[in-house]
Every structure is written in structure tokens, then in C-alpha cells.
């Protein structure tokens, strides 16, 4: 019912081949379904709970998945922030409400299920944190050993804690994420571990369900979907999924795909702004949003197509803009997200202030990870609690 296809030269591969890049041209692969042969209806989907697995006919997993009940995340109306920006139809899809606190769980339920389906006995990834936390949990659920490579000193505490507690072999390398990904790719090819970064075409299949759920929750196709961009897998995955819905005849238009990067790590934004065919890697990416501290996004080729083909755009936000929006989401809307996640909404604020957003647009910002992922950044921004003696008088003077 599906096969692997090179995104560049269209070479095809059997679905059970353990392969991440095209043998002919070295570009990434994607999963292509025989959509004409798929028997599914919107009504049938609507009868199922909102979840990654509502959409199982266009996912590659056969049989019972390795699941921790991922997906079905809330879509919040950002009433106050929307009002401030003059955007009455501004929404946030809170992917931090997944089992391990990020959207990666959508990818890992599919990716680890495929590892099992393909007979793989160990899994690995490089990560800025969330991928490793998620893979560690799903590998634990599947009883498969797991290795994760992290850029030393640049991963938020909550994410390292998760990877360690779920029992992964956690290795910190003296280098950045881009180097960690090269290394783990080599390790997987030479030693037969299953690579579950976003170069893995099956993992991204799970992530495309963010777009499906947003449409089902809104009851319509949003005009724009906004995502923080790191390795550019997620924006590519959501776009791919929406193209499939269109081909199935379930939707008749696509949202403008909009990617937001941190100012210190913005190769995709530069490629869009300068109309480049290929991106120029950023050798020393830096941002407080460590999740998206990535200079050479491997999925850039697909992301550029997603943005251009839908009339979308890309924009960069400074660390200050990211942190301000993290606070605004927390204090005005009650939504706790990590810095990278606030980037999507900060990007909309910036684009709106520049007059680049139509006021009538229905906009879904994907907020990708939970506030608790990165407590250190919170502590650096907020006044610490005041410590007092345990009596009412002290309490009243502290509150004055
Ligand atoms: N937001 C968060 C919270 C992330 O953790 C990531 C990526 C992104 C956005 C960007 O998604 O890479 O698909 O463009 N985190 C990866 C990781 C790289 O290792 O956890 P992308």
C-alpha cells in the first residue's frame, strides 16, 4: 500500500528496506501511499477519538502500535494575545500535552512501531532534547535498547532527565546537534541500530497528524499553520499530510505554511528571504531556544517546498521576543510552553506588527513542547520565591 520515494530524483524503494537516503542522489526519502486504494471516509475518522491513530489508514504501521496515547492535544483560542495583535482567529495547538511533553511522541509512536515491524532490535537518535526524551520512553514501552546523542551542555534539564529515567544510554558529545546527527547516522549505518531522527521517513508520518487534528478541531482548514523550525522535519511532515488530505478529496485548499526560526539559527529564513534553491548552513547556531539550535536542517529541501508551494513565509525572532512570548502565553493565556515553542507565536506577533498578516486569517500556531521541559530558562527569567519565617505576620509583610 506504500513505498519509499526519493524527494529529489523519485527513485523508489521497497517499504521494508532499512534506508534513510537515496542510493542514487543522497537525498531524503518519503512515504508514498497508493491513495486510490485506500478505503477511508471522513465520517469513519470522526467516529474515532482524536489521536494519531484516528488516521491509521494513512500511516505505515500494521497491527497494534507501540502507543502511549499520543495526540489528541488541545487547540486553544488565544483570545487575549489575538486581541492585542488584532487577530481574532488566533489558535495554539499545545503539543506539550503529549505523553512526554512534546510533538515528538506523534513521530515516535509510528517510528518505534516501525522499528518493531521491520525487526530492528535497537534504536538511536541525536537530539536537542525532546526527540531523545520521546524515543527513550517509546523504546522503554517496546522493550528495545536505545542510544541517544546530545550536544553537551546545550540540552534543557527536563529533557535529559526524561532520557535518563526512561533508561536510554545517554551520551553527550563535545559538538553541536548537527555533528551529533552525523555521528549517530554513521553509527546506525555501521552497526545496524534503527535511526529515529527526522531523516527517518516513517517517523515523520506520525507528525503529519498535527495538521489533521487541527483541521478536525477547527472544523475547517486554517488559513495559516505556523511552526517553529529546527531540523525542518515537522513543517515538512505537516505539509505532506495536508497534501494527502487534498489528494483524498477531504480538503480543497492548503494553509500557508509558515516557519519561524531563532535569529541566531535561521538558515531556512535566509533561504526564503534570498530565494535560494539550497540553504547555506549556519556553522555556529545559538539561541536560548535550544530545541531549535540547529544550523544545517536536514529536511530543508522539503520545508522550502512546503513554504513556497503554499504561499507561506519564514521569519526569525530574537531570543528576547521568544522569551517575552513565552511569558505572555503563560500569564495571559495560561499556556505553559518551552522557549522554542513560543517562537511560533512570537513569529506571528512579528509578522502582524509588520503588517504581513491579514486580520481575518485563521491561524494555528503549533506550540511544540511543555514549559516543564526547560526549568532553567524559567529560573533565569523569573524572580525566585521569597523565603519567610513561618508566621502570618511575615507572610503579610512579604505580600505588601
Ligand atoms: N520545537 C521543539 C520543542 C523541538 O524540540 C523541535 C525539534 C522543534 C520545535 C523543531 O522541529 O526539527 O522538526 O523543525 N527538536 C529536535 C530534537 C531537533 O532533537 O528534539 P523540527
Tab-separated table of C-alpha atoms and ligand atoms in Angstrom:
chain	number	residue	atom	x	y	z
A	1	UNK	CA	0.000	0.000	0.000
A	2	UNK	CA	3.024	2.309	0.223
A	3	UNK	CA	6.653	2.655	-0.834
A	4	UNK	CA	9.626	4.885	-0.159
A	5	UNK	CA	10.370	7.556	-2.761
A	6	UNK	CA	13.335	9.922	-3.065
A	7	UNK	CA	12.198	13.540	-2.727
A	8	UNK	CA	14.767	14.622	-5.307
A	9	UNK	CA	15.137	12.018	-8.083
A	10	UNK	CA	11.945	9.974	-7.429
A	11	UNK	CA	13.843	6.676	-7.192
A	12	UNK	CA	11.654	4.175	-5.334
A	13	UNK	CA	12.458	1.634	-2.635
A	14	UNK	CA	10.563	-1.213	-1.021
A	15	UNK	CA	8.892	-0.252	2.273
A	16	UNK	CA	10.829	-2.848	4.261
A	17	UNK	CA	14.246	-1.577	3.205
A	18	UNK	CA	16.287	-0.051	6.052
A	19	UNK	CA	17.333	3.067	4.209
A	20	UNK	CA	17.291	6.771	5.086
A	21	UNK	CA	18.774	8.448	1.998
A	22	UNK	CA	18.576	7.739	-1.737
A	23	UNK	CA	21.298	5.440	-3.067
A	24	UNK	CA	21.427	7.386	-6.316
A	25	UNK	CA	21.476	11.017	-5.219
A	26	UNK	CA	21.776	11.011	-1.424
A	27	UNK	CA	18.593	12.990	-0.795
A	28	UNK	CA	15.886	12.073	1.728
A	29	UNK	CA	13.072	9.618	1.234
A	30	UNK	CA	9.370	9.999	1.828
A	31	UNK	CA	6.487	7.551	2.216
A	32	UNK	CA	4.151	7.454	-0.769
A	33	UNK	CA	0.755	5.736	-0.422
A	34	UNK	CA	-1.458	4.320	-3.091
A	35	UNK	CA	-4.200	6.777	-2.082
A	36	UNK	CA	-6.647	5.461	-4.696
A	37	UNK	CA	-6.518	2.080	-2.998
A	38	UNK	CA	-7.211	3.463	0.475
A	39	UNK	CA	-10.692	2.883	1.778
A	40	UNK	CA	-11.472	5.582	4.330
A	41	UNK	CA	-14.112	8.211	4.930
A	42	UNK	CA	-14.238	11.401	6.983
A	43	UNK	CA	-17.241	10.015	8.864
A	44	UNK	CA	-15.302	6.944	9.898
A	45	UNK	CA	-12.441	9.120	11.192
A	46	UNK	CA	-14.886	11.374	13.036
A	47	UNK	CA	-16.253	8.404	14.945
A	48	UNK	CA	-12.800	7.658	16.421
A	49	UNK	CA	-11.160	9.546	19.309
A	50	UNK	CA	-8.907	12.439	18.344
A	51	UNK	CA	-5.448	10.839	18.281
A	52	UNK	CA	-2.585	9.961	15.973
A	53	UNK	CA	-4.301	6.627	15.353
A	54	UNK	CA	-7.598	8.153	14.186
A	55	UNK	CA	-5.803	8.431	10.833
A	56	UNK	CA	-4.297	4.928	10.720
A	57	UNK	CA	-5.267	4.258	7.081
A	58	UNK	CA	-2.609	6.760	6.004
A	59	UNK	CA	0.048	5.620	8.452
A	60	UNK	CA	2.510	2.822	7.652
A	61	UNK	CA	2.026	0.694	10.785
A	62	UNK	CA	0.322	-2.677	10.517
A	63	UNK	CA	-1.180	-4.215	13.638
A	64	UNK	CA	-1.052	-2.817	17.160
A	65	UNK	CA	1.229	0.215	17.501
A	66	UNK	CA	3.649	0.916	20.331
A	67	UNK	CA	1.499	3.620	21.897
A	68	UNK	CA	1.455	5.821	24.983
A	69	UNK	CA	-1.795	7.500	23.877
A	70	UNK	CA	-0.250	10.337	21.907
A	71	UNK	CA	-2.030	13.091	20.020
A	72	UNK	CA	-5.492	14.457	20.770
A	73	UNK	CA	-3.825	17.626	22.074
A	74	UNK	CA	-5.844	20.751	22.903
A	75	UNK	CA	-6.397	23.556	20.434
A	76	UNK	CA	-6.660	26.782	22.427
A	77	UNK	CA	-8.152	30.041	21.222
A	78	UNK	CA	-5.595	32.753	22.076
A	79	UNK	CA	-8.212	35.322	22.925
A	80	UNK	CA	-6.092	37.912	24.700
A	81	UNK	CA	-2.953	37.696	22.604
A	82	UNK	CA	-5.115	37.609	19.495
A	83	UNK	CA	-6.939	40.734	20.631
A	84	UNK	CA	-3.664	42.532	21.275
A	85	UNK	CA	-2.456	41.637	17.778
A	86	UNK	CA	-5.777	42.366	16.111
A	87	UNK	CA	-6.092	38.700	15.129
A	88	UNK	CA	-9.426	37.378	16.413
A	89	UNK	CA	-8.853	33.908	14.966
A	90	UNK	CA	-5.524	33.003	16.536
A	91	UNK	CA	-5.129	29.488	17.971
A	92	UNK	CA	-2.394	27.417	19.603
A	93	UNK	CA	-2.183	23.654	19.293
A	94	UNK	CA	-0.472	22.589	22.507
A	95	UNK	CA	1.774	19.689	21.601
A	96	UNK	CA	3.326	19.898	25.051
A	97	UNK	CA	0.276	17.919	26.179
A	98	UNK	CA	1.603	14.706	24.616
A	99	UNK	CA	2.827	11.834	26.856
A	100	UNK	CA	6.444	13.028	27.097
A	101	UNK	CA	5.571	16.690	26.657
A	102	UNK	CA	6.347	17.306	23.003
A	103	UNK	CA	5.112	16.638	19.461
A	104	UNK	CA	7.913	14.108	19.029
A	105	UNK	CA	5.617	11.469	20.559
A	106	UNK	CA	3.498	11.513	17.404
A	107	UNK	CA	6.591	10.605	15.434
A	108	UNK	CA	7.929	8.080	17.883
A	109	UNK	CA	4.740	6.046	18.240
A	110	UNK	CA	4.983	5.453	14.485
A	111	UNK	CA	8.798	5.270	14.345
A	112	UNK	CA	9.202	2.751	17.159
A	113	UNK	CA	6.252	0.724	15.869
A	114	UNK	CA	8.072	0.587	12.515
A	115	UNK	CA	11.318	-0.425	14.240
A	116	UNK	CA	9.429	-3.415	15.630
A	117	UNK	CA	7.620	-4.103	12.335
A	118	UNK	CA	10.956	-4.089	10.484
A	119	UNK	CA	12.563	-6.414	13.038
A	120	UNK	CA	15.058	-3.877	14.374
A	121	UNK	CA	16.422	-4.668	17.816
A	122	UNK	CA	17.873	-1.299	18.888
A	123	UNK	CA	17.123	2.358	18.192
A	124	UNK	CA	19.104	5.596	18.279
A	125	UNK	CA	18.888	9.329	17.691
A	126	UNK	CA	20.747	12.596	18.062
A	127	UNK	CA	18.743	15.277	19.775
A	128	UNK	CA	18.446	18.789	21.106
A	129	UNK	CA	16.441	17.036	23.845
A	130	UNK	CA	12.821	16.301	23.025
A	131	UNK	CA	13.485	13.610	20.440
A	132	UNK	CA	15.686	11.782	22.934
A	133	UNK	CA	13.085	12.028	25.733
A	134	UNK	CA	10.391	10.691	23.446
A	135	UNK	CA	12.475	7.925	21.891
A	136	UNK	CA	13.638	6.791	25.334
A	137	UNK	CA	10.025	6.460	26.517
A	138	UNK	CA	8.745	4.616	23.436
A	139	UNK	CA	11.810	2.338	23.369
A	140	UNK	CA	11.075	1.516	27.016
A	141	UNK	CA	7.462	0.724	26.146
A	142	UNK	CA	8.657	-1.531	23.290
A	143	UNK	CA	11.487	-3.071	25.401
A	144	UNK	CA	14.093	-2.062	22.798
A	145	UNK	CA	17.507	-0.690	23.846
A	146	UNK	CA	18.039	2.956	22.978
A	147	UNK	CA	21.095	5.184	22.445
A	148	UNK	CA	20.832	8.984	22.349
A	149	UNK	CA	23.498	11.562	21.474
A	150	UNK	CA	23.135	15.076	22.882
A	151	UNK	CA	25.149	18.270	22.359
A	152	UNK	CA	26.965	18.627	25.697
A	153	UNK	CA	25.679	21.454	27.903
A	154	UNK	CA	23.016	22.569	25.421
A	155	UNK	CA	20.042	20.419	26.327
A	156	UNK	CA	17.349	21.613	28.741
A	157	UNK	CA	17.343	19.794	32.074
A	158	UNK	CA	13.864	18.271	31.891
A	159	UNK	CA	14.667	16.549	28.610
A	160	UNK	CA	17.913	14.997	29.852
A	161	UNK	CA	16.063	13.866	32.985
A	162	UNK	CA	13.470	12.086	30.847
A	163	UNK	CA	16.009	10.313	28.629
A	164	UNK	CA	17.941	9.140	31.688
A	165	UNK	CA	14.914	7.979	33.671
A	166	UNK	CA	13.429	6.072	30.738
A	167	UNK	CA	16.662	4.110	30.565
A	168	UNK	CA	18.363	5.314	27.364
A	169	UNK	CA	22.142	5.174	27.001
A	170	UNK	CA	22.708	8.936	27.063
A	171	UNK	CA	25.935	10.236	25.515
A	172	UNK	CA	26.869	13.935	25.444
A	173	UNK	CA	29.210	14.946	22.651
A	174	UNK	CA	31.505	17.969	22.605
A	175	UNK	CA	29.907	19.371	19.489
A	176	UNK	CA	26.558	20.716	18.328
A	177	UNK	CA	23.398	18.901	17.242
A	178	UNK	CA	24.384	18.879	13.575
A	179	UNK	CA	27.572	16.954	14.396
A	180	UNK	CA	25.693	14.610	16.759
A	181	UNK	CA	23.301	13.761	13.922
A	182	UNK	CA	26.158	12.964	11.525
A	183	UNK	CA	27.712	10.710	14.154
A	184	UNK	CA	24.566	8.807	15.046
A	185	UNK	CA	23.758	8.355	11.347
A	186	UNK	CA	27.178	6.747	10.845
A	187	UNK	CA	26.695	4.581	13.927
A	188	UNK	CA	23.313	3.353	12.729
A	189	UNK	CA	24.561	2.517	9.248
A	190	UNK	CA	27.701	0.749	10.501
A	191	UNK	CA	26.155	-1.071	13.483
A	192	UNK	CA	22.558	-1.721	12.476
A	193	UNK	CA	20.706	0.427	15.010
A	194	UNK	CA	17.446	1.941	13.734
A	195	UNK	CA	17.843	5.695	13.239
A	196	UNK	CA	14.876	7.677	14.518
A	197	UNK	CA	15.766	11.246	13.669
A	198	UNK	CA	13.625	13.122	11.181
A	199	UNK	CA	15.679	11.646	8.325
A	200	UNK	CA	13.575	8.575	9.077
A	201	UNK	CA	10.604	8.830	6.701
A	202	UNK	CA	8.311	6.738	8.912
A	203	UNK	CA	8.744	8.884	11.998
A	204	UNK	CA	7.548	11.960	10.124
A	205	UNK	CA	4.368	10.131	9.154
A	206	UNK	CA	3.218	10.332	12.760
A	207	UNK	CA	3.961	14.030	12.961
A	208	UNK	CA	1.762	14.877	9.982
A	209	UNK	CA	-1.267	14.167	12.178
A	210	UNK	CA	-0.832	17.570	13.885
A	211	UNK	CA	-2.327	19.156	10.778
A	212	UNK	CA	-5.135	16.587	10.552
A	213	UNK	CA	-6.152	17.169	14.160
A	214	UNK	CA	-6.049	20.956	13.802
A	215	UNK	CA	-8.459	20.756	10.857
A	216	UNK	CA	-10.764	18.364	12.698
A	217	UNK	CA	-10.784	20.600	15.782
A	218	UNK	CA	-11.413	23.812	13.840
A	219	UNK	CA	-13.921	22.142	11.553
A	220	UNK	CA	-12.154	23.779	8.618
A	221	UNK	CA	-8.746	24.302	7.037
A	222	UNK	CA	-6.906	27.165	8.780
A	223	UNK	CA	-5.531	29.896	6.540
A	224	UNK	CA	-2.099	29.542	8.084
A	225	UNK	CA	-0.190	26.975	10.139
A	226	UNK	CA	2.862	28.294	11.958
A	227	UNK	CA	5.645	26.073	13.282
A	228	UNK	CA	8.987	26.615	14.965
A	229	UNK	CA	11.670	25.231	12.647
A	230	UNK	CA	14.800	23.380	13.743
A	231	UNK	CA	15.628	20.384	11.592
A	232	UNK	CA	12.575	21.307	9.472
A	233	UNK	CA	11.038	17.841	9.758
A	234	UNK	CA	7.809	18.902	11.376
A	235	UNK	CA	6.820	21.615	8.901
A	236	UNK	CA	7.596	19.213	6.043
A	237	UNK	CA	5.576	16.443	7.662
A	238	UNK	CA	2.500	18.613	8.267
A	239	UNK	CA	2.596	19.841	4.663
A	240	UNK	CA	2.937	16.304	3.306
A	241	UNK	CA	-0.067	15.167	5.334
A	242	UNK	CA	-2.202	18.041	4.115
A	243	UNK	CA	-1.321	17.230	0.509
A	244	UNK	CA	-2.562	13.708	1.176
A	245	UNK	CA	-5.861	15.003	2.593
A	246	UNK	CA	-6.205	17.130	-0.524
A	247	UNK	CA	-5.500	14.146	-2.801
A	248	UNK	CA	-8.117	12.135	-0.898
A	249	UNK	CA	-10.612	14.928	-1.573
A	250	UNK	CA	-11.067	15.705	2.152
A	251	UNK	CA	-9.873	19.312	1.864
A	252	UNK	CA	-9.824	21.672	-1.094
A	253	UNK	CA	-7.098	24.141	-0.123
A	254	UNK	CA	-3.856	24.214	1.846
A	255	UNK	CA	-2.868	26.577	4.649
A	256	UNK	CA	0.062	28.934	4.175
A	257	UNK	CA	2.902	27.034	5.823
A	258	UNK	CA	4.889	29.449	7.945
A	259	UNK	CA	8.211	28.590	9.589
A	260	UNK	CA	9.749	30.518	12.471
A	261	UNK	CA	13.408	30.275	13.475
A	262	UNK	CA	15.531	31.906	16.144
A	263	UNK	CA	17.607	34.866	14.949
A	264	UNK	CA	20.839	33.084	15.897
A	265	UNK	CA	19.914	29.996	13.919
A	266	UNK	CA	17.948	30.928	10.804
A	267	UNK	CA	19.219	29.217	7.640
A	268	UNK	CA	15.698	28.431	6.386
A	269	UNK	CA	14.576	32.049	6.840
A	270	UNK	CA	17.602	33.266	4.889
A	271	UNK	CA	16.961	30.781	2.082
A	272	UNK	CA	13.352	32.023	1.794
A	273	UNK	CA	14.294	35.701	2.017
A	274	UNK	CA	17.100	35.369	-0.527
A	275	UNK	CA	15.128	32.973	-2.717
A	276	UNK	CA	17.880	30.342	-2.624
A	277	UNK	CA	17.377	26.836	-4.010
A	278	UNK	CA	19.578	25.366	-1.332
A	279	UNK	CA	20.208	26.530	2.150
A	280	UNK	CA	23.516	27.818	3.454
A	281	UNK	CA	24.231	26.078	6.788
A	282	UNK	CA	24.827	28.216	9.856
A	283	UNK	CA	28.125	26.929	11.336
A	284	UNK	CA	27.640	28.230	14.888
A	285	UNK	CA	23.900	28.361	15.690
A	286	UNK	CA	22.998	29.946	19.025
A	287	UNK	CA	19.705	30.666	20.775
A	288	UNK	CA	18.010	30.399	24.155
A	289	UNK	CA	15.543	28.109	22.381
A	290	UNK	CA	17.984	25.178	22.474
A	291	UNK	CA	15.425	22.830	20.898
A	292	UNK	CA	15.851	24.654	17.584
A	293	UNK	CA	19.568	25.411	17.886
A	294	UNK	CA	20.267	23.745	14.524
A	295	UNK	CA	22.443	25.174	11.756
A	296	UNK	CA	22.053	22.580	9.000
A	297	UNK	CA	18.415	21.411	8.938
A	298	UNK	CA	18.364	18.088	7.112
A	299	UNK	CA	14.772	18.498	5.932
A	300	UNK	CA	15.300	21.975	4.495
A	301	UNK	CA	14.717	20.886	0.899
A	302	UNK	CA	11.212	19.689	1.794
A	303	UNK	CA	10.477	22.665	4.041
A	304	UNK	CA	11.335	25.175	1.307
A	305	UNK	CA	8.861	23.452	-0.999
A	306	UNK	CA	6.171	23.459	1.726
A	307	UNK	CA	6.576	27.185	2.363
A	308	UNK	CA	6.829	28.234	-1.284
A	309	UNK	CA	4.100	25.976	-2.676
A	310	UNK	CA	1.531	27.278	-0.162
A	311	UNK	CA	2.418	30.970	-0.404
A	312	UNK	CA	3.686	30.839	3.175
A	313	UNK	CA	6.681	32.562	4.638
A	314	UNK	CA	9.516	32.257	7.141
A	315	UNK	CA	10.620	34.729	9.787
A	316	UNK	CA	13.201	34.975	12.528
A	317	UNK	CA	12.595	36.103	16.113
A	318	UNK	CA	15.160	37.221	18.664
A	319	UNK	CA	15.682	35.467	21.983
A	320	UNK	CA	14.036	38.433	23.736
A	321	UNK	CA	10.974	38.152	21.512
A	322	UNK	CA	10.802	34.409	22.199
A	323	UNK	CA	11.049	34.834	25.977
A	324	UNK	CA	8.519	37.664	26.007
A	325	UNK	CA	6.019	35.477	24.179
A	326	UNK	CA	6.765	32.531	26.472
A	327	UNK	CA	5.721	34.794	29.376
A	328	UNK	CA	2.697	36.195	27.564
A	329	UNK	CA	1.397	32.714	26.749
A	330	UNK	CA	1.929	31.669	30.362
A	331	UNK	CA	0.490	34.784	32.006
A	332	UNK	CA	-2.210	35.926	29.585
A	333	UNK	CA	-3.453	32.572	28.337
A	334	UNK	CA	-2.413	30.040	30.992
A	335	UNK	CA	-0.430	28.065	28.410
A	336	UNK	CA	2.980	26.830	29.526
A	337	UNK	CA	5.446	26.146	26.734
A	338	UNK	CA	9.204	25.925	26.331
A	339	UNK	CA	11.067	28.725	24.506
A	340	UNK	CA	11.258	27.060	21.068
A	341	UNK	CA	7.503	26.601	21.149
A	342	UNK	CA	6.846	30.242	21.940
A	343	UNK	CA	8.786	31.070	18.761
A	344	UNK	CA	5.801	30.214	16.546
A	345	UNK	CA	3.516	32.727	18.281
A	346	UNK	CA	6.329	35.275	18.616
A	347	UNK	CA	6.770	34.965	14.851
A	348	UNK	CA	3.101	35.759	14.277
A	349	UNK	CA	3.378	38.782	16.559
A	350	UNK	CA	6.294	40.000	14.475
A	351	UNK	CA	4.629	39.364	11.122
A	352	UNK	CA	1.410	41.005	12.354
A	353	UNK	CA	3.296	44.062	13.579
A	354	UNK	CA	4.966	44.300	10.177
A	355	UNK	CA	1.513	44.274	8.568
A	356	UNK	CA	2.200	40.965	6.819
A	357	UNK	CA	-0.809	39.110	8.218
A	358	UNK	CA	-4.372	39.630	7.090
A	359	UNK	CA	-6.539	40.379	10.162
A	360	UNK	CA	-9.193	37.884	9.063
A	361	UNK	CA	-6.802	34.967	8.869
A	362	UNK	CA	-7.495	31.854	10.902
A	363	UNK	CA	-4.105	30.954	12.254
A	364	UNK	CA	-2.950	27.829	14.075
A	365	UNK	CA	0.392	28.164	15.838
A	366	UNK	CA	1.886	24.842	16.824
A	367	UNK	CA	3.429	25.143	20.284
A	368	UNK	CA	5.671	22.150	20.337
A	369	UNK	CA	6.856	21.415	23.882
A	370	UNK	CA	5.846	21.899	27.510
A	371	UNK	CA	7.042	24.597	29.909
A	372	UNK	CA	8.436	22.000	32.323
A	373	UNK	CA	10.951	20.819	29.739
A	374	UNK	CA	13.227	23.763	30.450
A	375	UNK	CA	13.021	24.916	34.081
A	376	UNK	CA	16.448	26.566	33.936
A	377	UNK	CA	15.328	29.204	31.443
A	378	UNK	CA	12.337	29.963	33.683
A	379	UNK	CA	14.539	30.398	36.749
A	380	UNK	CA	16.758	32.788	34.815
A	381	UNK	CA	13.779	34.947	33.828
A	382	UNK	CA	11.553	34.990	36.891
A	383	UNK	CA	12.152	36.362	40.403
A	384	UNK	CA	12.776	33.435	42.771
A	385	UNK	CA	10.218	32.830	45.554
A	386	UNK	CA	10.619	34.968	48.675
A	387	UNK	CA	11.519	32.831	51.707
A	388	UNK	CA	9.971	33.917	55.017
A	389	UNK	CA	9.535	32.765	58.595
A	390	UNK	CA	6.515	30.529	59.063
A	391	UNK	CA	4.140	33.061	60.640
A	392	UNK	CA	1.277	35.203	59.358
A	393	UNK	CA	2.968	38.494	60.168
A	394	UNK	CA	5.909	37.615	57.893
A	395	UNK	CA	3.501	36.484	55.194
A	396	UNK	CA	1.589	39.758	55.302
A	397	UNK	CA	4.759	41.827	55.115
A	398	UNK	CA	6.016	39.723	52.206
A	399	UNK	CA	2.776	40.324	50.312
A	400	UNK	CA	2.829	44.123	50.869
B	1	LIG	N1	10.082	22.711	18.867
B	1	LIG	C1	10.620	21.871	19.755
B	1	LIG	C2	10.190	21.967	21.171
B	1	LIG	C3	11.575	20.917	19.329
B	1	LIG	O1	12.103	20.083	20.210
B	1	LIG	C4	11.967	20.893	17.966
B	1	LIG	C5	12.973	19.953	17.500
B	1	LIG	C6	11.353	21.794	17.094
B	1	LIG	C7	10.417	22.682	17.581
B	1	LIG	C8	11.685	21.850	15.642
B	1	LIG	O2	11.164	20.772	14.931
B	1	LIG	O3	13.260	19.901	13.982
B	1	LIG	O4	11.070	19.202	13.062
B	1	LIG	O5	11.913	21.509	12.698
B	1	LIG	N2	13.643	19.208	18.252
B	1	LIG	C9	14.562	18.147	17.805
B	1	LIG	C10	15.023	17.312	18.973
B	1	LIG	C11	15.619	18.586	16.893
B	1	LIG	O6	16.093	16.704	18.906
B	1	LIG	O7	14.294	17.225	19.962
B	1	LIG	P1	11.887	20.314	13.573
